[in-house]
Short mmCIF file of C-alpha atoms in Angstrom, two decimals:
data_model
loop_
_atom_site.label_atom_id
_atom_site.label_comp_id
_atom_site.label_asym_id
_atom_site.label_seq_id
_atom_site.Cartn_x
_atom_site.Cartn_y
_atom_site.Cartn_z
CA ALA G 1 -3.47 77.71 27.07
CA PRO G 2 -5.21 74.33 27.48
CA SER G 3 -4.37 71.74 24.83
CA ASP G 4 -7.98 71.41 23.62
CA VAL G 5 -8.05 75.15 22.88
CA LEU G 6 -4.79 75.00 20.91
CA GLU G 7 -5.85 71.92 18.97
CA ALA G 8 -8.89 73.84 17.69
CA LEU G 9 -6.44 75.96 15.66
CA ASN G 10 -5.02 72.98 13.75
CA ARG G 11 -7.12 73.41 10.58
CA LEU G 12 -6.42 77.14 10.58
CA LEU G 13 -2.68 76.41 10.60
CA ASP G 14 -2.93 73.78 7.85
CA ASP G 15 -3.14 74.43 4.13
CA ASN G 16 -6.94 74.43 4.49
CA ARG G 17 -6.77 77.76 6.38
CA GLU G 18 -10.25 77.55 7.85
CA LEU G 19 -11.71 77.61 11.35
CA PHE G 20 -14.82 75.68 12.35
CA VAL G 21 -16.90 77.17 15.19
CA PRO G 22 -19.01 74.30 16.63
CA GLU G 23 -21.22 76.65 18.67
CA LEU G 24 -22.39 78.33 15.45
CA GLN G 25 -21.96 75.32 13.16
CA GLU G 26 -20.11 77.68 10.85
CA THR G 27 -16.80 77.45 8.99
CA ILE G 28 -14.85 80.71 8.78
CA THR G 29 -12.32 81.32 6.00
CA PRO G 30 -9.68 83.92 6.91
CA HIS G 31 -8.70 86.92 4.82
CA PRO G 32 -5.92 86.16 2.28
CA HIS G 33 -3.56 88.50 4.18
CA PHE G 34 -4.26 86.94 7.59
CA MET G 35 -1.15 85.74 9.44
CA LEU G 36 -0.74 84.16 12.87
CA PHE G 37 2.28 84.72 15.14
CA ALA G 38 2.83 83.14 18.55
CA THR G 39 5.40 83.58 21.32
CA GLN G 40 6.34 81.40 24.26
CA ASN G 41 8.92 81.28 27.03
CA PRO G 42 10.95 78.07 27.38
CA PRO G 43 8.85 75.29 28.94
CA GLY G 44 9.55 74.06 32.44
CA ALA G 45 9.05 74.93 36.09
CA THR G 46 11.26 78.04 35.86
CA TYR G 47 8.66 79.98 33.86
CA GLY G 48 5.58 79.42 35.97
CA GLY G 49 4.78 75.92 34.69
CA ARG G 50 5.01 76.57 30.92
CA LYS G 51 4.33 73.23 29.24
CA VAL G 52 5.86 71.56 26.20
CA LEU G 53 3.64 71.85 23.13
CA SER G 54 2.75 68.68 21.23
CA LYS G 55 4.85 67.81 18.17
CA ALA G 56 1.74 67.85 15.97
CA PHE G 57 0.97 71.44 16.99
CA ARG G 58 4.55 72.76 16.89
CA ASN G 59 5.09 71.22 13.45
CA ARG G 60 2.46 73.55 12.01
CA PHE G 61 4.58 76.61 12.91
CA MET G 62 7.87 77.87 11.56
CA GLU G 63 9.70 77.74 14.90
CA ILE G 64 12.41 80.34 15.62
CA HIS G 65 14.59 80.40 18.72
CA VAL G 66 15.33 83.94 19.95
CA GLY G 67 18.63 84.14 21.81
CA ASP G 68 20.32 86.96 23.69
CA ILE G 69 20.74 90.29 21.92
CA PRO G 70 24.38 90.88 20.86
CA ASP G 71 26.18 93.58 22.82
CA GLU G 72 26.62 96.00 19.92
CA GLU G 73 22.97 95.74 18.96
CA LEU G 74 21.93 96.21 22.58
CA LYS G 75 24.00 99.40 22.80
CA THR G 76 22.33 100.73 19.65
CA ILE G 77 18.86 99.89 20.97
CA LEU G 78 19.55 101.65 24.28
CA ASN G 79 20.89 104.69 22.44
CA LYS G 80 17.95 105.00 20.02
CA ARG G 81 15.11 103.90 22.29
CA CYS G 82 16.08 105.59 25.56
CA ALA G 83 18.02 108.60 24.18
CA VAL G 84 21.08 107.75 26.29
CA ALA G 85 24.65 108.74 25.41
CA PRO G 86 26.67 105.96 23.69
CA SER G 87 29.23 106.01 26.51
CA TYR G 88 26.48 105.35 29.07
CA CYS G 89 25.05 102.56 26.86
CA ALA G 90 28.44 100.82 26.81
CA LYS G 91 28.67 101.00 30.62
CA LEU G 92 25.14 99.62 31.07
CA VAL G 93 25.87 96.62 28.87
CA GLU G 94 29.23 96.06 30.60
CA VAL G 95 27.48 95.99 34.00
CA MET G 96 24.99 93.44 32.67
CA ARG G 97 27.69 91.13 31.33
CA GLU G 98 29.76 91.39 34.53
CA LEU G 99 26.72 90.45 36.63
CA GLN G 100 26.02 87.48 34.35
CA ARG G 101 29.65 86.32 34.66
CA ARG G 102 29.42 86.51 38.45
CA ARG G 103 26.17 84.58 38.35
CA GLN G 104 27.90 81.74 36.48
CA ALA G 105 31.05 81.78 38.64
CA SER G 106 29.45 81.84 42.09
CA ARG G 107 26.14 81.30 43.85
CA ALA G 108 25.73 84.95 44.76
CA PHE G 109 23.50 85.57 41.74
CA ALA G 110 22.17 82.06 41.25
CA GLY G 111 18.44 81.51 40.94
CA LYS G 112 15.57 83.84 40.19
CA ASP G 113 16.79 86.76 42.26
CA GLY G 114 19.84 87.13 40.02
CA PHE G 115 17.78 87.23 36.84
CA ILE G 116 18.75 90.22 34.64
CA THR G 117 17.51 90.92 31.13
CA ALA G 118 17.51 93.67 28.53
CA ARG G 119 14.22 94.90 30.01
CA ASP G 120 16.10 95.80 33.21
CA LEU G 121 18.58 97.84 31.19
CA PHE G 122 15.78 99.74 29.43
CA ARG G 123 14.25 100.56 32.81
CA TRP G 124 17.65 101.72 34.10
CA ALA G 125 18.35 103.84 31.01
CA ASN G 126 14.90 105.49 31.18
CA ARG G 127 15.83 106.98 34.56
CA GLN G 128 17.86 109.53 32.51
CA SER G 129 20.76 109.73 34.98
CA ASN G 130 23.11 112.71 34.89
CA GLY G 131 26.70 111.69 35.67
CA TYR G 132 28.25 108.35 36.53
CA GLU G 133 27.55 108.62 40.27
CA GLU G 134 23.85 109.18 39.63
CA LEU G 135 23.95 106.39 37.03
CA ALA G 136 25.39 104.01 39.65
CA ALA G 137 22.76 105.03 42.23
CA ASP G 138 19.90 104.55 39.74
CA GLY G 139 21.38 101.22 38.70
CA PHE G 140 21.34 99.98 42.28
CA ARG G 141 17.77 101.22 42.79
CA VAL G 142 16.62 99.28 39.71
CA LEU G 143 18.81 96.17 39.91
CA GLY G 144 19.99 95.95 43.52
CA GLU G 145 16.96 96.86 45.63
CA ARG G 146 15.20 93.63 44.68
CA LEU G 147 17.99 91.45 46.09
CA ARG G 148 17.17 89.75 49.38
CA SER G 149 20.57 89.06 50.96
CA GLU G 150 23.37 91.38 52.00
CA GLU G 151 25.89 89.26 50.07
CA GLU G 152 24.05 89.90 46.81
CA ARG G 153 23.56 93.59 47.55
CA ASP G 154 27.27 94.07 48.34
CA ALA G 155 28.23 92.24 45.14
CA MET G 156 25.94 94.52 43.13
CA LYS G 157 27.48 97.64 44.69
CA THR G 158 30.97 96.30 43.98
CA VAL G 159 30.18 95.68 40.30
CA LEU G 160 28.63 99.14 39.83
CA ALA G 161 31.56 100.90 41.51
CA LYS G 162 34.09 98.85 39.52
CA VAL G 163 32.54 99.29 36.07
CA LEU G 164 31.39 102.91 36.45
CA LYS G 165 34.51 103.90 38.46
CA THR G 166 32.55 105.66 41.20
CA PRO G 167 32.94 105.81 45.00
CA PRO G 168 31.25 103.01 46.98
CA LEU G 169 27.46 103.40 47.21
CA LEU G 170 26.04 104.19 50.66
CA ASP G 171 22.35 103.77 51.49
CA GLU G 172 22.23 106.91 53.63
CA ASP G 173 23.44 108.98 50.66
CA MET G 174 21.04 107.47 48.12
CA TYR G 175 17.94 108.22 50.20
CA ALA G 176 19.03 111.39 51.97
CA ALA G 177 16.43 113.42 50.02
CA ALA G 178 13.58 111.56 51.76
CA GLU G 179 13.95 113.56 54.99
CA GLU G 180 11.28 113.08 57.66
CA GLY G 181 10.34 116.74 58.09
CA ALA G 182 10.01 117.33 54.35
CA LEU G 183 7.87 114.21 53.92
CA LYS G 184 5.50 115.24 56.72
CA LEU G 185 5.11 118.73 55.26
CA ARG G 186 4.36 117.38 51.78
CA LEU G 187 1.80 114.90 53.10
CA ASP G 188 0.05 117.50 55.30
CA GLU G 189 -0.28 119.86 52.33
CA ALA G 190 -1.55 117.03 50.12
CA ALA G 191 -4.15 116.01 52.74
CA ALA G 192 -5.43 119.60 52.97
CA ARG G 193 -5.71 119.83 49.17
CA ALA G 194 -7.51 116.49 48.93
CA ALA G 195 -10.04 117.46 51.64
CA LYS G 196 -10.70 120.79 49.94
CA ARG G 197 -11.24 119.14 46.54
CA ALA G 198 -13.63 116.61 48.06
CA GLU G 199 -15.69 119.33 49.80
CA GLU G 200 -15.95 121.35 46.59
CA ALA G 201 -16.96 118.24 44.62
CA GLU G 202 -19.61 117.40 47.23
CA LYS G 203 -21.11 120.90 47.05
CA SER G 204 -21.21 120.93 43.25
CA ALA G 205 -22.43 117.31 42.86
CA SER G 206 -25.36 117.15 40.44
CA SER G 207 -26.44 113.61 41.25
CA ALA G 208 -26.58 111.21 44.15
CA VAL G 209 -23.82 109.10 42.61
CA ALA G 210 -21.49 112.10 42.28
CA ALA G 211 -22.22 113.13 45.88
CA ALA G 212 -21.46 109.60 47.11
CA ASP G 213 -18.17 109.59 45.17
CA ALA G 214 -17.24 112.96 46.70
CA ARG G 215 -17.99 111.69 50.23
CA SER G 216 -15.93 108.57 49.55
CA ALA G 217 -13.01 110.70 48.33
CA LYS G 218 -13.28 112.90 51.43
CA GLN G 219 -13.20 109.83 53.70
CA ASP G 220 -10.18 108.44 51.82
CA ALA G 221 -8.36 111.75 52.33
CA LEU G 222 -9.15 111.70 56.08
CA ASP G 223 -7.98 108.09 56.40
CA ALA G 224 -4.74 108.87 54.59
CA ALA G 225 -4.17 111.94 56.80
CA ARG G 226 -4.59 109.78 59.94
CA LEU G 227 -2.20 107.23 58.48
CA SER G 228 0.34 109.98 57.83
CA GLU G 229 0.09 111.15 61.45
CA ALA G 230 0.66 107.61 62.77
CA MET G 231 3.50 106.78 60.36
CA ALA G 232 6.95 106.36 61.89
CA TRP G 233 9.48 107.50 59.30
CA THR G 234 12.24 105.03 60.03
CA PRO G 235 15.18 104.76 57.59
CA ALA G 236 13.62 101.61 56.09
CA MET G 237 10.28 103.37 55.56
CA ARG G 238 11.92 106.43 53.99
CA ARG G 239 13.88 104.14 51.65
CA LEU G 240 10.70 102.34 50.60
CA PHE G 241 8.81 105.61 50.08
CA SER G 242 11.64 107.01 47.94
CA LEU G 243 11.90 103.88 45.78
CA VAL G 244 8.17 103.58 45.08
CA GLU G 245 7.87 107.31 44.37
CA ALA G 246 10.70 107.04 41.81
CA CYS G 247 8.86 104.17 40.09
CA MET G 248 5.65 106.20 39.96
CA ASN G 249 7.45 109.26 38.58
CA HIS G 250 8.80 107.14 35.71
CA LYS G 251 5.46 105.28 35.23
CA GLU G 252 7.03 101.93 36.08
CA PRO G 253 4.88 99.17 37.61
CA ALA G 254 6.31 98.42 41.06
CA LEU G 255 6.22 95.09 42.91
CA LEU G 256 6.76 95.30 46.68
CA VAL G 257 7.90 91.99 48.19
CA GLY G 258 8.19 91.65 51.96
CA GLU G 259 6.93 90.08 55.14
CA THR G 260 3.52 90.97 56.50
CA GLY G 261 3.23 94.20 58.49
CA CYS G 262 6.24 96.00 57.01
CA GLY G 263 4.30 98.95 55.56
CA LYS G 264 3.90 98.00 51.88
CA THR G 265 0.22 98.97 51.56
CA SER G 266 0.58 102.06 53.78
CA VAL G 267 3.27 103.55 51.54
CA CYS G 268 1.04 103.07 48.48
CA GLN G 269 -1.85 104.85 50.26
CA LEU G 270 0.35 107.80 51.22
CA LEU G 271 1.75 108.15 47.70
CA ALA G 272 -1.78 108.14 46.25
CA LEU G 273 -2.63 110.98 48.67
CA LEU G 274 0.53 112.86 47.70
CA ARG G 275 -0.24 112.60 43.99
CA GLY G 276 -3.92 113.43 44.41
CA GLN G 277 -5.05 110.23 42.67
CA LYS G 278 -7.69 107.70 43.59
CA LEU G 279 -6.32 104.40 44.87
CA ARG G 280 -8.23 101.27 43.86
CA ILE G 281 -7.27 98.12 45.77
CA LEU G 282 -7.84 94.58 44.51
CA ASN G 283 -7.09 91.78 46.98
CA CYS G 284 -6.11 88.53 45.25
CA HIS G 285 -6.85 85.04 46.54
CA GLN G 286 -6.59 81.48 45.29
CA HIS G 287 -9.87 81.76 43.37
CA THR G 288 -9.20 85.12 41.72
CA GLU G 289 -10.32 85.07 38.08
CA THR G 290 -9.61 87.24 35.06
CA GLY G 291 -13.05 88.80 35.48
CA ASP G 292 -12.04 90.17 38.88
CA PHE G 293 -9.50 92.36 37.04
CA LEU G 294 -11.30 93.11 33.78
CA GLY G 295 -14.98 92.96 34.71
CA GLY G 296 -17.77 91.02 33.03
CA PHE G 297 -21.41 90.92 32.07
CA ARG G 298 -23.78 91.75 34.93
CA PRO G 299 -27.61 91.82 35.10
CA THR G 300 -28.96 95.24 34.13
CA ARG G 301 -30.67 97.18 36.91
CA PRO G 302 -32.63 100.26 35.77
CA THR G 303 -32.23 103.34 37.95
CA GLY G 304 -33.92 106.71 38.29
CA ALA G 305 -36.33 107.59 35.48
CA GLU G 306 -35.76 104.20 33.84
CA ALA G 307 -37.03 102.45 36.97
CA ASP G 308 -40.17 104.65 37.01
CA ASP G 309 -40.89 103.79 33.38
CA VAL G 310 -40.41 100.10 34.05
CA ASP G 311 -42.68 100.18 37.12
CA GLY G 312 -45.42 101.85 35.13
CA GLU G 313 -45.46 99.36 32.25
CA GLU G 314 -46.62 95.86 33.15
CA GLY G 315 -47.59 93.22 30.65
CA ALA G 316 -50.80 91.25 30.66
CA ASP G 317 -49.15 88.49 32.65
CA GLY G 318 -47.90 90.94 35.29
CA GLY G 319 -44.34 90.85 33.91
CA VAL G 320 -42.30 93.96 33.33
CA ASP G 321 -41.75 95.18 29.79
CA LYS G 322 -38.20 96.46 29.63
CA LYS G 323 -38.63 97.82 26.08
CA GLY G 324 -36.22 95.29 24.66
CA ALA G 325 -33.34 96.24 26.97
CA ALA G 326 -30.56 93.67 27.12
CA PRO G 327 -30.78 91.57 30.29
CA PHE G 328 -26.99 91.74 30.75
CA ALA G 329 -24.55 94.61 30.27
CA TRP G 330 -20.77 94.83 30.47
CA GLU G 331 -19.40 96.33 33.68
CA ASP G 332 -15.75 97.37 33.86
CA GLY G 333 -13.55 95.82 36.54
CA PRO G 334 -11.06 97.74 38.73
CA LEU G 335 -8.21 97.41 36.20
CA ILE G 336 -10.29 98.80 33.32
CA LYS G 337 -11.70 101.63 35.47
CA ALA G 338 -8.23 102.62 36.65
CA MET G 339 -6.87 102.57 33.08
CA ARG G 340 -9.74 104.73 31.80
CA ASP G 341 -9.80 107.25 34.68
CA GLY G 342 -6.05 107.53 35.35
CA ASP G 343 -6.22 106.04 38.85
CA ILE G 344 -3.70 103.95 40.79
CA LEU G 345 -4.45 100.23 41.02
CA LEU G 346 -2.91 98.33 43.93
CA VAL G 347 -3.01 94.55 43.48
CA ASP G 348 -2.57 93.16 46.98
CA GLU G 349 -1.20 89.63 47.55
CA LEU G 350 -0.49 89.26 43.82
CA SER G 351 1.17 85.85 44.14
CA LEU G 352 -2.00 84.17 45.45
CA ALA G 353 -3.68 84.38 42.02
CA GLU G 354 -3.09 81.70 39.40
CA ASP G 355 -0.34 82.24 36.80
CA SER G 356 -2.86 82.02 33.95
CA VAL G 357 -4.78 84.96 35.45
CA LEU G 358 -1.71 87.10 36.11
CA GLU G 359 -0.31 86.60 32.59
CA ARG G 360 -3.33 88.59 31.36
CA LEU G 361 -1.58 91.67 32.79
CA ASN G 362 1.51 91.32 30.58
CA SER G 363 0.45 93.84 27.93
CA VAL G 364 -0.49 96.39 30.62
CA LEU G 365 2.99 96.10 32.14
CA GLU G 366 4.75 96.79 28.83
CA PRO G 367 5.73 100.38 27.87
CA GLY G 368 2.73 100.60 25.50
CA ARG G 369 0.32 99.95 28.44
CA THR G 370 -2.50 98.53 26.29
CA LEU G 371 -5.12 95.86 26.88
CA THR G 372 -7.23 93.99 24.34
CA LEU G 373 -10.73 93.05 25.53
CA PRO G 374 -12.14 90.13 23.50
CA GLU G 375 -14.31 89.24 26.55
CA LYS G 376 -16.44 92.33 25.92
CA GLY G 377 -17.68 91.06 22.55
CA GLY G 378 -19.08 93.21 19.78
CA SER G 379 -18.26 93.54 16.09
CA GLU G 380 -14.92 95.19 16.89
CA VAL G 381 -12.53 94.00 19.60
CA GLU G 382 -11.74 96.94 21.90
CA GLU G 383 -8.10 97.78 22.50
CA LEU G 384 -7.77 100.01 25.54
CA VAL G 385 -4.80 102.37 25.94
CA ALA G 386 -4.13 103.43 29.53
CA HIS G 387 -4.65 107.02 30.70
CA PRO G 388 -1.30 108.88 31.03
CA ASN G 389 -1.74 109.05 34.83
CA PHE G 390 -2.56 105.34 35.27
CA LEU G 391 -0.20 103.46 37.60
CA LEU G 392 -0.04 99.83 38.66
CA LEU G 393 1.41 98.70 42.00
CA ALA G 394 1.48 95.21 43.48
CA THR G 395 2.43 93.64 46.80
CA MET G 396 3.19 90.07 47.82
CA ASN G 397 4.77 88.05 50.59
CA PRO G 398 7.88 85.97 49.85
CA GLY G 399 7.38 82.48 48.46
CA GLY G 400 7.00 79.77 51.08
CA ASP G 401 4.96 81.96 53.45
CA PHE G 402 1.95 79.69 54.17
CA GLY G 403 1.93 78.19 50.70
CA LYS G 404 2.52 81.44 48.80
CA LYS G 405 4.56 81.00 45.65
CA GLU G 406 7.08 83.08 43.75
CA LEU G 407 6.02 84.67 40.46
CA SER G 408 7.40 83.46 37.15
CA PRO G 409 10.49 85.38 35.93
CA ALA G 410 8.55 86.52 32.85
CA LEU G 411 6.02 88.35 35.02
CA ARG G 412 8.44 89.53 37.73
CA ASN G 413 10.75 91.02 35.13
CA ARG G 414 7.99 93.33 33.92
CA PHE G 415 7.84 94.95 37.37
CA CYS G 416 10.43 97.09 39.11
CA GLU G 417 10.80 94.77 42.09
CA ILE G 418 11.57 96.16 45.56
CA TRP G 419 12.52 93.93 48.49
CA VAL G 420 11.09 95.18 51.79
CA GLY G 421 13.11 93.53 54.54
CA ALA G 422 11.76 93.01 58.02
CA THR G 423 12.75 95.59 60.64
CA GLY G 424 15.80 94.30 62.49
CA ASP G 425 16.78 97.31 64.58
CA ALA G 426 15.35 97.83 68.07
CA SER G 427 15.70 101.61 67.77
CA GLU G 428 13.48 101.61 64.65
CA MET G 429 10.92 99.46 66.42
CA GLU G 430 10.95 101.84 69.39
CA GLN G 431 10.33 104.73 66.98
CA ILE G 432 7.31 102.86 65.58
CA CYS G 433 5.88 102.16 69.04
CA VAL G 434 6.35 105.76 70.23
CA ARG G 435 3.97 106.91 67.46
CA ARG G 436 1.28 104.66 68.98
CA ILE G 437 1.81 105.70 72.62
CA PRO G 438 2.80 109.40 72.57
CA GLU G 439 1.64 110.14 76.15
CA PRO G 440 4.60 111.12 78.42
CA GLU G 441 3.74 108.54 81.10
CA LEU G 442 3.56 105.76 78.48
CA LYS G 443 6.57 106.65 76.32
CA PRO G 444 9.04 104.55 78.38
CA TYR G 445 7.00 101.46 77.50
CA ALA G 446 7.86 101.94 73.83
CA GLY G 447 11.47 101.14 74.78
CA HIS G 448 10.31 98.14 76.84
CA LEU G 449 8.35 96.83 73.86
CA ALA G 450 11.32 97.23 71.50
CA ARG G 451 13.73 95.51 73.90
CA PHE G 452 11.34 92.61 74.49
CA TRP G 453 10.88 92.28 70.72
CA GLU G 454 14.67 92.14 70.25
CA PHE G 455 15.01 89.59 73.08
CA TYR G 456 12.24 87.42 71.62
CA ARG G 457 13.80 87.40 68.13
CA GLU G 458 17.13 86.27 69.58
CA ILE G 459 15.69 83.30 71.46
CA ALA G 460 13.17 82.36 68.75
CA GLY G 461 15.91 81.95 66.11
CA ARG G 462 14.67 81.43 62.56
CA GLY G 463 11.96 78.89 63.32
CA ALA G 464 8.18 79.19 63.09
CA ALA G 465 8.04 80.81 66.56
CA ARG G 466 9.73 83.93 65.14
CA SER G 467 6.57 84.79 63.19
CA ALA G 468 4.50 84.86 66.39
CA LEU G 469 5.67 88.43 67.16
CA LEU G 470 5.83 90.56 64.03
CA THR G 471 5.68 94.33 63.62
CA ARG G 472 1.90 94.28 63.36
CA ASP G 473 1.65 92.36 66.64
CA LEU G 474 3.88 94.84 68.45
CA VAL G 475 1.81 97.76 67.13
CA ALA G 476 -1.37 96.05 68.41
CA TRP G 477 0.34 95.59 71.81
CA ALA G 478 1.23 99.29 71.95
CA GLN G 479 -2.32 100.31 70.97
CA PHE G 480 -3.74 98.08 73.70
CA VAL G 481 -1.44 99.64 76.29
CA ARG G 482 -2.65 103.11 75.32
CA ALA G 483 -6.34 102.14 75.24
CA ALA G 484 -6.20 100.33 78.60
CA ALA G 485 -4.10 102.95 80.41
CA THR G 486 -5.95 106.04 79.12
CA GLY G 487 -9.46 104.55 79.11
CA ALA G 488 -9.85 105.19 75.39
CA GLY G 489 -11.41 101.78 74.85
CA SER G 490 -13.65 101.75 77.92
CA ALA G 491 -16.56 103.84 76.65
CA ALA G 492 -17.81 101.23 74.18
CA SER G 493 -17.71 98.44 76.76
CA GLY G 494 -19.28 100.49 79.53
CA CYS G 495 -16.34 99.82 81.86
CA ASN G 496 -14.81 102.86 83.59
CA ARG G 497 -11.77 101.07 84.99
CA ARG G 498 -8.32 102.05 83.77
CA LEU G 499 -5.26 99.87 84.13
CA ALA G 500 -1.92 101.06 85.41
CA PRO G 501 0.68 101.26 82.61
CA ALA G 502 2.55 98.24 84.00
CA GLU G 503 -0.68 96.22 84.18
CA ALA G 504 -1.63 97.24 80.64
CA PHE G 505 1.83 96.22 79.43
CA ALA G 506 1.52 92.77 81.03
CA HIS G 507 -2.04 92.18 79.79
CA GLY G 508 -0.94 93.25 76.29
CA ALA G 509 1.73 90.54 76.35
CA TYR G 510 -0.92 87.91 77.02
CA LEU G 511 -3.27 89.36 74.42
CA THR G 512 -0.81 89.55 71.51
CA LEU G 513 1.62 86.71 72.24
CA LEU G 514 1.17 84.37 75.18
CA ASP G 515 -2.52 83.49 74.70
CA GLY G 516 -1.76 82.44 71.13
CA LEU G 517 1.04 79.99 71.93
#
């Protein structure tokens, strides 16, 4: 908090125990049983710019340093809180200590990506694994899938296999259940159910607002069904789908970190369709404020019968008599609406918002999932408890991508973080392109696109030129080839000419890559 805000508490923390409110010119004396507690992470750049408090302010508190929880106490907490067998608790703590030792001895776990706390162990224990092999697999999903280098991932697998005495973990075994045919069948059935529900809601709508909501839900179901048809279920996409679905099943907030165009938002849309829940999306930017999440006071606008009454009652001066109605009323933001209605909130580009705004989400990300709303005002401060079906998802690009920053460890640790690596296999890229150009005469060009993409990545190296041809660009190239060769895009322009597939392929190269260099 700003220093001037904290300094206003000085008299309350002194022996005087009183608070002066200059706006009201009133001095408030607290209740005799009133007590004030405060918490803070260590100051410094590591924790999102936490600053050092002034000596005058800190001296008014009884300051207590909270260190690491002792191993025996941690085992007891895991056993009582998560209902996990004592033998499993001992293994979980042993894995944690072994990872911390490796972090100190080598650079494999140095930095933020190697950060592991008791909160990670609680998340791991809540997966309720059955058997040591399943415990190792769940441990890697929670602790290892956020790591961004193969060296770190291999070290994590080695530690889990060593401590839990299990066979080496293989990715193809951990995500074998997310089979392409089964996923397509589940999504098709979910799309049919969603469309049916929307049609029934539209028929039974008793107001214009309800009918508009039903039409919006129907359109969302159609959009998700089209997305499902166009989705290429590569191994990387099936892994991501499986990981996010596991987080949602255990009501864990998930943070998807990856390069642009790797399918982060699409997976969230498909899972919302599969679960039959409404997906609310909030796109963050550099000027995102707390009110964009929570809501705020908006001018009141009478509707329906209220508007008729207002129109019919004009004062002597021609003004409208609103019968004493308040000029402003509180309107819930997307976070509050999702918490009340049990919807899914997707916070896109989370890292673009300021740290002070994002820290407002901390209580929502805790197991209690509560939010206090002092901004709403009133005689009683509202404390909102989330609906049992409420879920929070977030996406972001890695730090350093056009000025985007990493989140503070305190906030990141409250999410189950998932690293979404860029597609590096030409066969996967060909599979993605084939979904965009399914016509028999155009299918060979999917292979041409994938091979050119592989060739370009090799010669571009790891410089800025590599980002000129990403997955999204290759998909746009494939869509242009189809539109130009089949005439699908000619009707709107009034041009009846179709290009030969080879011509469309060459023009697509200029459109997506060469003209931008």
